[in-house]
CSV table of C-alpha atoms in Angstrom, one decimal:
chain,number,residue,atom,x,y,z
A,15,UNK,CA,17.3,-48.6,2.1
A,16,UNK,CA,13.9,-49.7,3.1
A,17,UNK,CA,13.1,-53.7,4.0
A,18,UNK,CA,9.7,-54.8,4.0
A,19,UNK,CA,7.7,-58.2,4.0
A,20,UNK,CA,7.3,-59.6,0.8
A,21,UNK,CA,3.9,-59.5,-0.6
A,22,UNK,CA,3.2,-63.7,-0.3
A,23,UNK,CA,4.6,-64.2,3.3
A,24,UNK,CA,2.9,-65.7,5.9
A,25,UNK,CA,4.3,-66.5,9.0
A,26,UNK,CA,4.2,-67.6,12.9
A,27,UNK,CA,6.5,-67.4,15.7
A,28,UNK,CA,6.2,-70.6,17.3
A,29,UNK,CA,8.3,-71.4,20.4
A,30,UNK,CA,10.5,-68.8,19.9
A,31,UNK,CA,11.2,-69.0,16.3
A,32,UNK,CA,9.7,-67.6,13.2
A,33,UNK,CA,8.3,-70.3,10.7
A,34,UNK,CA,7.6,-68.6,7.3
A,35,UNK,CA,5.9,-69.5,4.2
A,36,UNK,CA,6.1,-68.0,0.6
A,37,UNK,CA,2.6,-68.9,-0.2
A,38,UNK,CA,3.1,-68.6,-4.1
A,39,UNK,CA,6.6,-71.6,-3.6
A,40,UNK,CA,4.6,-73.7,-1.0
A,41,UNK,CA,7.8,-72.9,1.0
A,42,UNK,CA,8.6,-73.1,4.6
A,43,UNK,CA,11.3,-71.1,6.4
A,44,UNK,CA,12.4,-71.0,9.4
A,45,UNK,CA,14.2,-68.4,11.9
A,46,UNK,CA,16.9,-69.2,15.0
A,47,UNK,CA,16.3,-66.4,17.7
A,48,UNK,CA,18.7,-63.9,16.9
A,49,UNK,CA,16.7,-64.3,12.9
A,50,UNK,CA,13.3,-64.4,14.8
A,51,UNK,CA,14.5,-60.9,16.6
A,52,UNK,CA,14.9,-59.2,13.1
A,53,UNK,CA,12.0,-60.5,11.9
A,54,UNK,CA,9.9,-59.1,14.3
A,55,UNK,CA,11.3,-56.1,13.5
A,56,UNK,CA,10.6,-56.2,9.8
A,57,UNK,CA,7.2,-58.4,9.6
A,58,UNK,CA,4.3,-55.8,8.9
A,59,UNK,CA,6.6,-52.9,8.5
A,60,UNK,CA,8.5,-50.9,5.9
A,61,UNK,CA,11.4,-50.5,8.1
A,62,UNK,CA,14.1,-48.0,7.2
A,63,UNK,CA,17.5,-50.1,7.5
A,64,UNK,CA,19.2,-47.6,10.4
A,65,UNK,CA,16.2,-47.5,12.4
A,66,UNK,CA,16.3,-51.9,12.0
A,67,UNK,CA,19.7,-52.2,13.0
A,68,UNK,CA,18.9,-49.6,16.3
A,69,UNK,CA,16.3,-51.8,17.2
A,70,UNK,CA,18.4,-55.2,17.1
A,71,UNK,CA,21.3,-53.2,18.2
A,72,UNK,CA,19.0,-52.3,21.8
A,73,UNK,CA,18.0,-56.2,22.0
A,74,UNK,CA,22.0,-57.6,21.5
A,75,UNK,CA,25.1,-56.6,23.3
A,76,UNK,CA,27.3,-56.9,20.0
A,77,UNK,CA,29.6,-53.8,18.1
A,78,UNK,CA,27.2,-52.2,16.0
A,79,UNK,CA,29.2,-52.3,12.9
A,80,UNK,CA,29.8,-56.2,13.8
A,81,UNK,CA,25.9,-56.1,13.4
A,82,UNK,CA,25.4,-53.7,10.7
A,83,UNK,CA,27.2,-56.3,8.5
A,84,UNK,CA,25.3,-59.3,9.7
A,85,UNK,CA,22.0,-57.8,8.9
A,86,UNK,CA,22.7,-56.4,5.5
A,87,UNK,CA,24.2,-59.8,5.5
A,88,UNK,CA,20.7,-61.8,6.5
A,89,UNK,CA,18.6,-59.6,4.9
A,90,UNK,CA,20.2,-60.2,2.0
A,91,UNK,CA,19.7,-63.6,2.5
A,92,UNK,CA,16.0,-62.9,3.4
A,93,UNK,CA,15.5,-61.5,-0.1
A,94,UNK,CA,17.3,-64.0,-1.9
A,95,UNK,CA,14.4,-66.6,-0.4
A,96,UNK,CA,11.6,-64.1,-1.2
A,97,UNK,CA,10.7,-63.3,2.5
A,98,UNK,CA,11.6,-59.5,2.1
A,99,UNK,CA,11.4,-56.9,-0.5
A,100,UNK,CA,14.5,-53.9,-0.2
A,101,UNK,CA,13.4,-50.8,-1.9
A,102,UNK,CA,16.1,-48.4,-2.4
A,103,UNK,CA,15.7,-44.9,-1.4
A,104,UNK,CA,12.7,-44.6,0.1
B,12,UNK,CA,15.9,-78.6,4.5
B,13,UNK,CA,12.6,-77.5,3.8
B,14,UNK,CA,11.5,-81.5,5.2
B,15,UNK,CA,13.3,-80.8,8.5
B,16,UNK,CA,11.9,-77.8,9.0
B,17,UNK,CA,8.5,-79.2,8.4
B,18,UNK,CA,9.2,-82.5,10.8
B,19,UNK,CA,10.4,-80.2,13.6
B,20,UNK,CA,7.6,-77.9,13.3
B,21,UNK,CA,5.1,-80.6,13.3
B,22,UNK,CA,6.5,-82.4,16.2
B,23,UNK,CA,6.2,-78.9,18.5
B,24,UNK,CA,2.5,-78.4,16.9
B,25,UNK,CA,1.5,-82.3,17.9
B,26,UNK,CA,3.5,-82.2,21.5
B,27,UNK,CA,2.0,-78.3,22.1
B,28,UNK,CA,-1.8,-79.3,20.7
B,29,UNK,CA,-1.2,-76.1,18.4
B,30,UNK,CA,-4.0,-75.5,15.9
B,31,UNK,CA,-1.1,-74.9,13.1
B,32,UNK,CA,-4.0,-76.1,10.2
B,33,UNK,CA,-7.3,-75.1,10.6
B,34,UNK,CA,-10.5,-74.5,8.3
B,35,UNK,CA,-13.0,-72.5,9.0
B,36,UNK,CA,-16.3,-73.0,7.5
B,37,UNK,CA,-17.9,-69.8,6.7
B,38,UNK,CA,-21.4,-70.6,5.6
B,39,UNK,CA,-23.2,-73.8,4.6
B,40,UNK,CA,-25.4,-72.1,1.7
B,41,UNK,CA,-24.3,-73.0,-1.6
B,42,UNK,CA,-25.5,-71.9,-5.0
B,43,UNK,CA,-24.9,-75.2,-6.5
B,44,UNK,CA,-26.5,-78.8,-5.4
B,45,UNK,CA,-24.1,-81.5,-6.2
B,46,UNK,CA,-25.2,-84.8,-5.5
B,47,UNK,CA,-23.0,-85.9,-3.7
B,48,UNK,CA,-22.4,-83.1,-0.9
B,49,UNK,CA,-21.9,-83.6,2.6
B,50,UNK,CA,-23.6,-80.4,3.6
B,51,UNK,CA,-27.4,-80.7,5.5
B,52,UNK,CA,-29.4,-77.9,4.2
B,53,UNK,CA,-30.2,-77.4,8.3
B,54,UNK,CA,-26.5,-76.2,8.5
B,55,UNK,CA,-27.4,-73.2,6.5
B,56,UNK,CA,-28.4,-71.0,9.8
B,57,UNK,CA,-27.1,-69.5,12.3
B,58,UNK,CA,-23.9,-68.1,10.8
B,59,UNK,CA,-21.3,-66.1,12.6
B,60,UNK,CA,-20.9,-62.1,11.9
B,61,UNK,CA,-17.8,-60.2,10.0
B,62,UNK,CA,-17.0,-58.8,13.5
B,63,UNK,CA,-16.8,-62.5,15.0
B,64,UNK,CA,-15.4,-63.9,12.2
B,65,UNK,CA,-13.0,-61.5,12.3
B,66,UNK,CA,-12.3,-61.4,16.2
B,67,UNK,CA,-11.9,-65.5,16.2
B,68,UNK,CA,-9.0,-64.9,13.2
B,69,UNK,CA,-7.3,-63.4,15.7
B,70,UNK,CA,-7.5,-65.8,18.5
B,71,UNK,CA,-6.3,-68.8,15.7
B,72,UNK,CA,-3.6,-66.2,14.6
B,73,UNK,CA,-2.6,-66.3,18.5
B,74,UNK,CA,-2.6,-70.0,18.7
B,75,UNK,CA,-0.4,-70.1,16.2
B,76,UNK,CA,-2.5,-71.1,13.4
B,77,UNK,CA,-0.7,-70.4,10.3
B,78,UNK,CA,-2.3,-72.4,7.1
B,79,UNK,CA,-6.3,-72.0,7.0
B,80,UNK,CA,-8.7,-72.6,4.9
B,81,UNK,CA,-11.6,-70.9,4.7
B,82,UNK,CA,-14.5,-73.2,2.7
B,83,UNK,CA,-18.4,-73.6,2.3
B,84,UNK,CA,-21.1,-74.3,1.2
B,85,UNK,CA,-19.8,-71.2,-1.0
B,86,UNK,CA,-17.9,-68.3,0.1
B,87,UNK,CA,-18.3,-66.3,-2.1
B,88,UNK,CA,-22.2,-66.0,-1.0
B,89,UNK,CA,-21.0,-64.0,1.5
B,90,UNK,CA,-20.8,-60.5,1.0
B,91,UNK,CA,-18.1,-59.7,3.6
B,92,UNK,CA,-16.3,-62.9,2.2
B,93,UNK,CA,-13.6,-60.6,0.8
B,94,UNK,CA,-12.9,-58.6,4.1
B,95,UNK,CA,-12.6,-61.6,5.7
B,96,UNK,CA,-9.5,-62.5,3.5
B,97,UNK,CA,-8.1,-59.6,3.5
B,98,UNK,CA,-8.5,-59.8,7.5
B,99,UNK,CA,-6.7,-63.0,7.6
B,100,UNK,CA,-4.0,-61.9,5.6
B,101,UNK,CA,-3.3,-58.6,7.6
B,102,UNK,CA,-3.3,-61.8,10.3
B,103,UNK,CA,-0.5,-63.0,8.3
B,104,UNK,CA,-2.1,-66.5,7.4
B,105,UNK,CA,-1.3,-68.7,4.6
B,106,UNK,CA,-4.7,-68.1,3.2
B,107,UNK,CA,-6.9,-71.3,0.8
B,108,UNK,CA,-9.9,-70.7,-0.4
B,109,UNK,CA,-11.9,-73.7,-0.9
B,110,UNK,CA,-14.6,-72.7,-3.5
B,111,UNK,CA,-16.9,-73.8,-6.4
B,112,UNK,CA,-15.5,-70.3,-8.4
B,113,UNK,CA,-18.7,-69.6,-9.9
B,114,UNK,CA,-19.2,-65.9,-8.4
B,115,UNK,CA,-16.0,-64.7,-8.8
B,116,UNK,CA,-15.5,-61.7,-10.9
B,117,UNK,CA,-12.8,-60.0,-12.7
B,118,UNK,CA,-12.0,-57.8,-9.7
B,119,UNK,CA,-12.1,-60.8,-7.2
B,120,UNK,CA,-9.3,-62.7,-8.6
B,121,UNK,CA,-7.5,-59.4,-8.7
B,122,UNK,CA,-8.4,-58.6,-5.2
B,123,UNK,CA,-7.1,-62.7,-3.9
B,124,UNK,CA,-3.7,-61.9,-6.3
B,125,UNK,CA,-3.5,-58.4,-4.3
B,126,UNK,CA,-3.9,-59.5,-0.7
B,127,UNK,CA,-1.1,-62.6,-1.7
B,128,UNK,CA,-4.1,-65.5,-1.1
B,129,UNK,CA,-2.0,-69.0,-0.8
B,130,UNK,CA,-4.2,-70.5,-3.2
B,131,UNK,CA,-7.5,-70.9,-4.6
B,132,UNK,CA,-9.1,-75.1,-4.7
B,133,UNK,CA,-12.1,-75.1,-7.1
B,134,UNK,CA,-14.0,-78.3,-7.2
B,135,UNK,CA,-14.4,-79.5,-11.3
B,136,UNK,CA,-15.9,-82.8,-11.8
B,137,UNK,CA,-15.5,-83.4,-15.4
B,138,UNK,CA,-16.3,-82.3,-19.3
B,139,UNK,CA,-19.3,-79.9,-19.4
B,140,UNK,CA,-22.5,-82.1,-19.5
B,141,UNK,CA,-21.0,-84.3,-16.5
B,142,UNK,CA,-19.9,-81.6,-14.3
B,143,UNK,CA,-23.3,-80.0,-15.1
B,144,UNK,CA,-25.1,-83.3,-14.1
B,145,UNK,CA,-23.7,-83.6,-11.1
B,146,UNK,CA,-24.2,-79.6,-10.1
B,147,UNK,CA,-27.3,-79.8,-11.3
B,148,UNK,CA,-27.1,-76.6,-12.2
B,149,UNK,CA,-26.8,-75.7,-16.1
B,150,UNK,CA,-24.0,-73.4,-17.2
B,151,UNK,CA,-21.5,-74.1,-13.7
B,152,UNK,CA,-19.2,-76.2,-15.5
B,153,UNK,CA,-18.8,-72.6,-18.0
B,154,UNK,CA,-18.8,-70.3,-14.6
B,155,UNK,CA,-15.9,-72.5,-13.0
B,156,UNK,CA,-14.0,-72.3,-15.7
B,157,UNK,CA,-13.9,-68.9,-16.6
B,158,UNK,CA,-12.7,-68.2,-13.1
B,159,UNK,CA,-9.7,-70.6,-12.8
B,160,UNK,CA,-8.9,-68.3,-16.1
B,161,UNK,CA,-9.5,-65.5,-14.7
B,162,UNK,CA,-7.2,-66.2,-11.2
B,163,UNK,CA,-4.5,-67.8,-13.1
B,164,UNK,CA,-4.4,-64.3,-15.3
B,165,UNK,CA,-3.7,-62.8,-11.8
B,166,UNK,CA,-1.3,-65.2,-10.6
B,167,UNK,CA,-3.4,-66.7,-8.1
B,168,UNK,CA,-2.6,-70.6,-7.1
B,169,UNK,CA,-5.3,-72.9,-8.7
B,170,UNK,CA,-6.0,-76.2,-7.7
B,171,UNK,CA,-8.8,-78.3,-9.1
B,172,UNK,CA,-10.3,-81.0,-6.4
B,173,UNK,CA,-12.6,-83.7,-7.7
B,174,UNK,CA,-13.6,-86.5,-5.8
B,175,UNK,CA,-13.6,-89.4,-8.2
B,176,UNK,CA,-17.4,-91.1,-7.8
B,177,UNK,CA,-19.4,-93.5,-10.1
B,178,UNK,CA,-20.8,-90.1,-11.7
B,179,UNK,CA,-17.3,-88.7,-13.7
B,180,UNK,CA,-15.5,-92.3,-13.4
B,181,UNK,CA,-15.5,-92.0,-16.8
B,182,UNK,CA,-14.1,-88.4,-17.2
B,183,UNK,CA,-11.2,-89.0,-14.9
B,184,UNK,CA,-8.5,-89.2,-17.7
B,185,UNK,CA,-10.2,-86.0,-19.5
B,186,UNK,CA,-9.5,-84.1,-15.8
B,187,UNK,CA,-6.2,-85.3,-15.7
B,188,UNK,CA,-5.5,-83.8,-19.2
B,189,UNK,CA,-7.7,-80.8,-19.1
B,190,UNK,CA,-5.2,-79.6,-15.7
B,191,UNK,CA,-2.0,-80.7,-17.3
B,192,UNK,CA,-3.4,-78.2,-20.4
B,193,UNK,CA,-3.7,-75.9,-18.0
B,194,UNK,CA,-0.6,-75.9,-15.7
B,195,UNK,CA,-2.7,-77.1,-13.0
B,196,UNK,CA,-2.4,-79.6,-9.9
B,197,UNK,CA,-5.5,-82.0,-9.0
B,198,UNK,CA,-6.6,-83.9,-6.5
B,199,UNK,CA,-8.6,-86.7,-6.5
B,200,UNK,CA,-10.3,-88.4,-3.8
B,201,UNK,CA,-12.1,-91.5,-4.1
B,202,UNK,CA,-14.0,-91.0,-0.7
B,203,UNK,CA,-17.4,-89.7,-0.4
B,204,UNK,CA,-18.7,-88.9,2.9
B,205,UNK,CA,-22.2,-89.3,4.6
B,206,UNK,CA,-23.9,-86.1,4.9
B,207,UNK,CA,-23.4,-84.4,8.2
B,208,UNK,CA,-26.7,-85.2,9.5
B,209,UNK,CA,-26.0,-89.0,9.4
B,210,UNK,CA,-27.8,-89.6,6.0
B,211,UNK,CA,-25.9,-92.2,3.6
B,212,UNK,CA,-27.9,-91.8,0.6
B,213,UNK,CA,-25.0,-89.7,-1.1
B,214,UNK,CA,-22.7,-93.3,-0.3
B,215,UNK,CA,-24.4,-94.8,-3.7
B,216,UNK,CA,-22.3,-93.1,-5.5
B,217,UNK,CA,-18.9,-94.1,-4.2
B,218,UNK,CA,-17.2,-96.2,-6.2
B,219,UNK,CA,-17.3,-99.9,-5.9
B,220,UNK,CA,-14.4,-102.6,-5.1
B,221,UNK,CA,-13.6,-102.9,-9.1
B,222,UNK,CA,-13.6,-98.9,-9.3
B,223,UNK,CA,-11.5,-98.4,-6.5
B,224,UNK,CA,-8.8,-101.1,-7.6
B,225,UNK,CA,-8.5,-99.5,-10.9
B,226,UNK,CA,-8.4,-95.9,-9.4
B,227,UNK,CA,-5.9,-97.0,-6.6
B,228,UNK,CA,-3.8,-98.9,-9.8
B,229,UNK,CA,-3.4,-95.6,-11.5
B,230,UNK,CA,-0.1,-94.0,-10.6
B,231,UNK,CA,-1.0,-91.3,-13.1
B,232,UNK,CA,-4.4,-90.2,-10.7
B,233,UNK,CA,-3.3,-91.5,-6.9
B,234,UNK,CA,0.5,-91.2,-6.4
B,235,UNK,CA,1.8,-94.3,-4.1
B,236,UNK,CA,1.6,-93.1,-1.0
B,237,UNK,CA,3.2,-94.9,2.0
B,238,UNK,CA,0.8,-95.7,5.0
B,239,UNK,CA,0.6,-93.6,7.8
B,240,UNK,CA,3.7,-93.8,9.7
B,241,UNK,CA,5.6,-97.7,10.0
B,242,UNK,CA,3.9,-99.0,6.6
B,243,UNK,CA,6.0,-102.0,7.9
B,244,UNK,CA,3.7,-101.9,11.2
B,245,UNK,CA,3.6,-104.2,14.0
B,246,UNK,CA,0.8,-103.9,15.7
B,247,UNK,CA,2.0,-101.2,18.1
B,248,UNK,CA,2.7,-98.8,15.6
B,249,UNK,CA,-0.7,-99.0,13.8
B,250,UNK,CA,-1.9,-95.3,13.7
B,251,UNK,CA,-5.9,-94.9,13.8
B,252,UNK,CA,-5.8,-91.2,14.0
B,253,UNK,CA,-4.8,-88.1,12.3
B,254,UNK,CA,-4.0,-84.3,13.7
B,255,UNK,CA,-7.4,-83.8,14.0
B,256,UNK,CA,-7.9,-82.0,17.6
B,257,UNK,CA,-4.2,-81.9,18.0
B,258,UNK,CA,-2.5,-79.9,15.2
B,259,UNK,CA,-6.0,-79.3,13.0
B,260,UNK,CA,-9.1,-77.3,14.3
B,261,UNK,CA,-12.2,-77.4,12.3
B,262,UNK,CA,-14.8,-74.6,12.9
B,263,UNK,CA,-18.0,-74.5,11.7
B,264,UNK,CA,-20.5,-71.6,10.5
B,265,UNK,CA,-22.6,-71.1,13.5
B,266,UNK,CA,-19.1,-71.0,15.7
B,267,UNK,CA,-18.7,-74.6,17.0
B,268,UNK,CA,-15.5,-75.5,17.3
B,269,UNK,CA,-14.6,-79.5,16.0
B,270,UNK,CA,-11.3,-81.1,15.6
B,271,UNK,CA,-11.4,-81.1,12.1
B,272,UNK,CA,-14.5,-80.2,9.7
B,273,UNK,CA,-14.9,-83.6,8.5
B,274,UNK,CA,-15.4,-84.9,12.6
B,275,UNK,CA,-18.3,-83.8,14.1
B,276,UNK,CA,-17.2,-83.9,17.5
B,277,UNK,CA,-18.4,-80.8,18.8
B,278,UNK,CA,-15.6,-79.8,21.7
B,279,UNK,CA,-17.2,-76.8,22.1
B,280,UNK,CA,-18.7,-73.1,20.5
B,281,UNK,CA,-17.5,-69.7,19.9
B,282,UNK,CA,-20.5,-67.8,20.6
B,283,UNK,CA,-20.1,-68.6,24.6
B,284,UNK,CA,-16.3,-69.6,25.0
B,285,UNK,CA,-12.8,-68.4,23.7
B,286,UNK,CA,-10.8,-70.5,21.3
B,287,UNK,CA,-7.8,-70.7,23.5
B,288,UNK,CA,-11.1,-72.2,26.9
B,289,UNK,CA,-12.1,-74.3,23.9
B,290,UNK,CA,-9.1,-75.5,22.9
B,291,UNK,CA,-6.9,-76.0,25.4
B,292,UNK,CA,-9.7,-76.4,28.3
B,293,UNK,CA,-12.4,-78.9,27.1
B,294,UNK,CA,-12.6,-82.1,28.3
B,295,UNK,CA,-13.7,-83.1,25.2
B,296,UNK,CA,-11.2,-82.0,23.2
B,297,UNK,CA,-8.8,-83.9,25.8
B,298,UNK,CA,-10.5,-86.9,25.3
B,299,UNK,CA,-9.9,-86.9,21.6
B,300,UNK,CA,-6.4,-86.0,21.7
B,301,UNK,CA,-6.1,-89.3,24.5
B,302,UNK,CA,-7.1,-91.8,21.8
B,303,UNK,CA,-5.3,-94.4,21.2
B,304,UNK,CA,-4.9,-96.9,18.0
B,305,UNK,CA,-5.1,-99.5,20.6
B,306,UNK,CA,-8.4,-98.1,22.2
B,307,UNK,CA,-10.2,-99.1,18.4
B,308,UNK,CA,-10.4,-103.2,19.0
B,309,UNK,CA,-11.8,-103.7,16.2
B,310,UNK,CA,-9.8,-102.0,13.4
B,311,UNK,CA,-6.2,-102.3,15.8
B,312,UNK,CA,-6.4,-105.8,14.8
B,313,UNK,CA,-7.5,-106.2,11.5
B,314,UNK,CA,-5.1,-107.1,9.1
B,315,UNK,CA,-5.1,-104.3,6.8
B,316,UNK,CA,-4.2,-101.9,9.7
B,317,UNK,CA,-1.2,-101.0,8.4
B,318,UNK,CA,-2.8,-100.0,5.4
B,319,UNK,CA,-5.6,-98.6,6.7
B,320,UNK,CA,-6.5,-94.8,6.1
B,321,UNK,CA,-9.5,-94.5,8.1
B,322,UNK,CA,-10.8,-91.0,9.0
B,323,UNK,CA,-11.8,-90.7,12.5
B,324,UNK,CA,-14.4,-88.5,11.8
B,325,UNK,CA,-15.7,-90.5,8.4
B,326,UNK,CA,-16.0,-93.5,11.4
B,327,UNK,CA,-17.8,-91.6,13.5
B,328,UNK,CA,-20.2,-90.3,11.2
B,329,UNK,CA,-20.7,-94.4,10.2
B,330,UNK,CA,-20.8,-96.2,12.8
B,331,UNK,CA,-21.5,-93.2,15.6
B,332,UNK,CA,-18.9,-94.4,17.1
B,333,UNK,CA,-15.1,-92.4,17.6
B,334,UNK,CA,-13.3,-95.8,18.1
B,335,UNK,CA,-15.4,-97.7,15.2
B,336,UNK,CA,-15.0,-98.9,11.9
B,337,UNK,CA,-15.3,-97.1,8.9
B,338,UNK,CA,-16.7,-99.5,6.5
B,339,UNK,CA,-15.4,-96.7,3.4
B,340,UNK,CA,-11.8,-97.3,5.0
B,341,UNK,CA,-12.1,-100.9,4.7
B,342,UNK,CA,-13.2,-101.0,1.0
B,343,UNK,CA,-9.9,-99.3,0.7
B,344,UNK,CA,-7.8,-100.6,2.6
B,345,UNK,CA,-9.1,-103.8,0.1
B,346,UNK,CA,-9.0,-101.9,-3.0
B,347,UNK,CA,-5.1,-101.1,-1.9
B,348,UNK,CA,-3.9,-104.4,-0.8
């Protein structure tokens, strides 16, 4: 599984947190730090999920599989707002 | 939740000065002359390269800029104008482009619905023969709209701006039905500015005290809006000024830096300083951003106050004064109470 920013995202991280906007809803998101972390691994990317979940698993001390469910979690979440596409085996 | 997230955000961009609008003014030449513009045709020089253009993108992007527009004159006279957007959207900005949408082709539109463009704002005045009269250039009226076709074939965000002036008063009802047709949102704005260069000729267009009441009557064409912040003001919380210099940077073609487009307040230019020396390191931009309701006599204790809309800039550009009066604001702050 493959995440990548949707195509009408634009976005800031502004004191520590990621505001971002779906351009085509005139709507405006925003990230806590742990969210913020994840997007910065995602935002200009096509990021394979394993290698993701490496790269937030080096930033947090938490049980992997703990975090392997939260982020299929958020991401799903992330998609369900239109902030990320998930392409499926690529 | 989307409201609280906005409030928060705007209270760190006001308290951190953070350029989180901005509009970037990429040329002054225009292929249209419409009465009433603001633009001098001594504007038309001096305008910055791709490769600066492109370079102070990425200083804004750093400051945190996130919605910009990028305007005129026309854009599209530019040959690079396209790079450009695609530049600010690798950038990652919510991208308007403020335009009169008589260049754009087929593959343009395509190209803005590619690159995910937050919108394109075309300015439509009326029916054909009013539009064309106040363009005064024949066929426009035709060229605009083929374009908001073409970019809502592609997906692409349309907005139609019109400033509502004695020369389509009458064709204000037409717009309003002509975007509903459409799908479209539009904005009116009842204020004309001076041109930048001071001269007030374009004001004798600008609606009068009966044309403003009526406009400002229409719930259909203006929405109610409350005043700035406290509509129920005491003096103390009379608000004079807007996020221009604080949350909104204006930059103009030749690289100087204002703190908005519309308030020629020069804090500084691109050419000799960075943004961020500009921005954050200018005296001038310091002094703006120290303004105070209270510091405007005048207007602080007038009794429309509370009512009052008046542009800092617009002020400036009237009375060549920051802390002045805008006589526009007055007639309607009147036409409103």
């Amino acid at each position: 599984m493959h995440i990548k920013q949707a195509k009408n995202i634009a976005w800031r991280i502004i004191e520590g947190n990621a505001y971002i906007v779906n351009t085509q809803a005139s709507c405006l998101h925003s990230l806590d730090e742990t969210g913020t972390a994840v997007w910065r691994g995602i935002a200009g990317r096509n990021i394979e999920f394993e290698k993701l979940l490496d790269k937030i698993h080096g930033e947090f001390e938490v049980d992997k599989e703990t975090l392997r469910a939260d982020l299929v979690e958020f991401v799903g979440e992330l998609k369900d707002k239109g902030l990320v596409e998930v392409l499926d085996g690529k | 939740m989307g409201n609280e997230i906005f409030e928060k955000l705007s209270r760190i961009v006001t308290a951190k000065n953070i350029p989180l609008y901005s509009v970037f003014e990429l040329t002054h030449r225009c292929n249209l002359i419409c009465r009433h513009c603001y633009l001098d045709s001594a504007g038309a020089k001096n305008e910055l390269p791709e490769a600066k253009i492109k370079y102070i993108l990425g200083e804004l992007a750093r400051a945190g800029c996130l919605h910009l527009g990028l305007t005129g004159g026309e854009v599209f006279l530019r040959k690079d104008f396209l790079r450009i957007c695609s530049y600010a959207r690798k950038l990652n900005f919510d991208v308007r482009v403020f335009t009169n949408g008589t260049l754009i082709k087929r593959s343009d539109a395509q190209f803005l619905s590619e690159i995910g463009i937050g919108g394109v704002e075309l300015s439509l005045y009326g029916k054909k023969d009013t539009h064309d009269r106040i363009t005064r250039v024949s066929g426009s009226f035709d060229m605009t709209f083929a374009a908001i076709k073409l970019l809502k074939e592609y997906r692409v965000n349309v907005r139609i701006k019109a400033p509502i002036m004695k020369l389509n008063y009458g064709d204000y009802h037409w717009l309003l039905d002509f975007s509903k047709r459409l799908g479209l949102e539009c904005i009116f704005d009842p204020v004309l500015a001076p041109k930048n260069n001071g001269d007030r000729s374009v004001l004798k267009y600008q609606l009068g005290k009966s044309g403003l009441r009526k406009v400002f009557s229409d719930r259909k064409l203006i929405p109610a809006r409350p005043a700035r912040k406290n509509s129920a003001a005491k003096p103390p919380d009379i608000n004079l000024f807007c996020g221009a210099g604080r949350d909104c940077a204006g930059i103009a073609p030749d690289g100087t830096v204002y703190p908005c487009i519309q308030f020629l307040y020069p804090l500084g230019n691109l050419k000799k300083k960075s943004f961020d020396e500009i921005w954050y390191n200018s005296k001038r931009a310091d002094y703006v951003r120290g303004l105070k309701s209270s510091d405007c006599k005048e207007c602080f204790s007038c009794s429309k106050a509370a009512q009052c809309r008046r542009c800092p800039g617009l002020a400036l550009l009237e009375s060549k004064d920051i802390l002045g009066k805008s006589e526009i604001a007055c007639q309607l702050a009147e036409a409103q109470a």
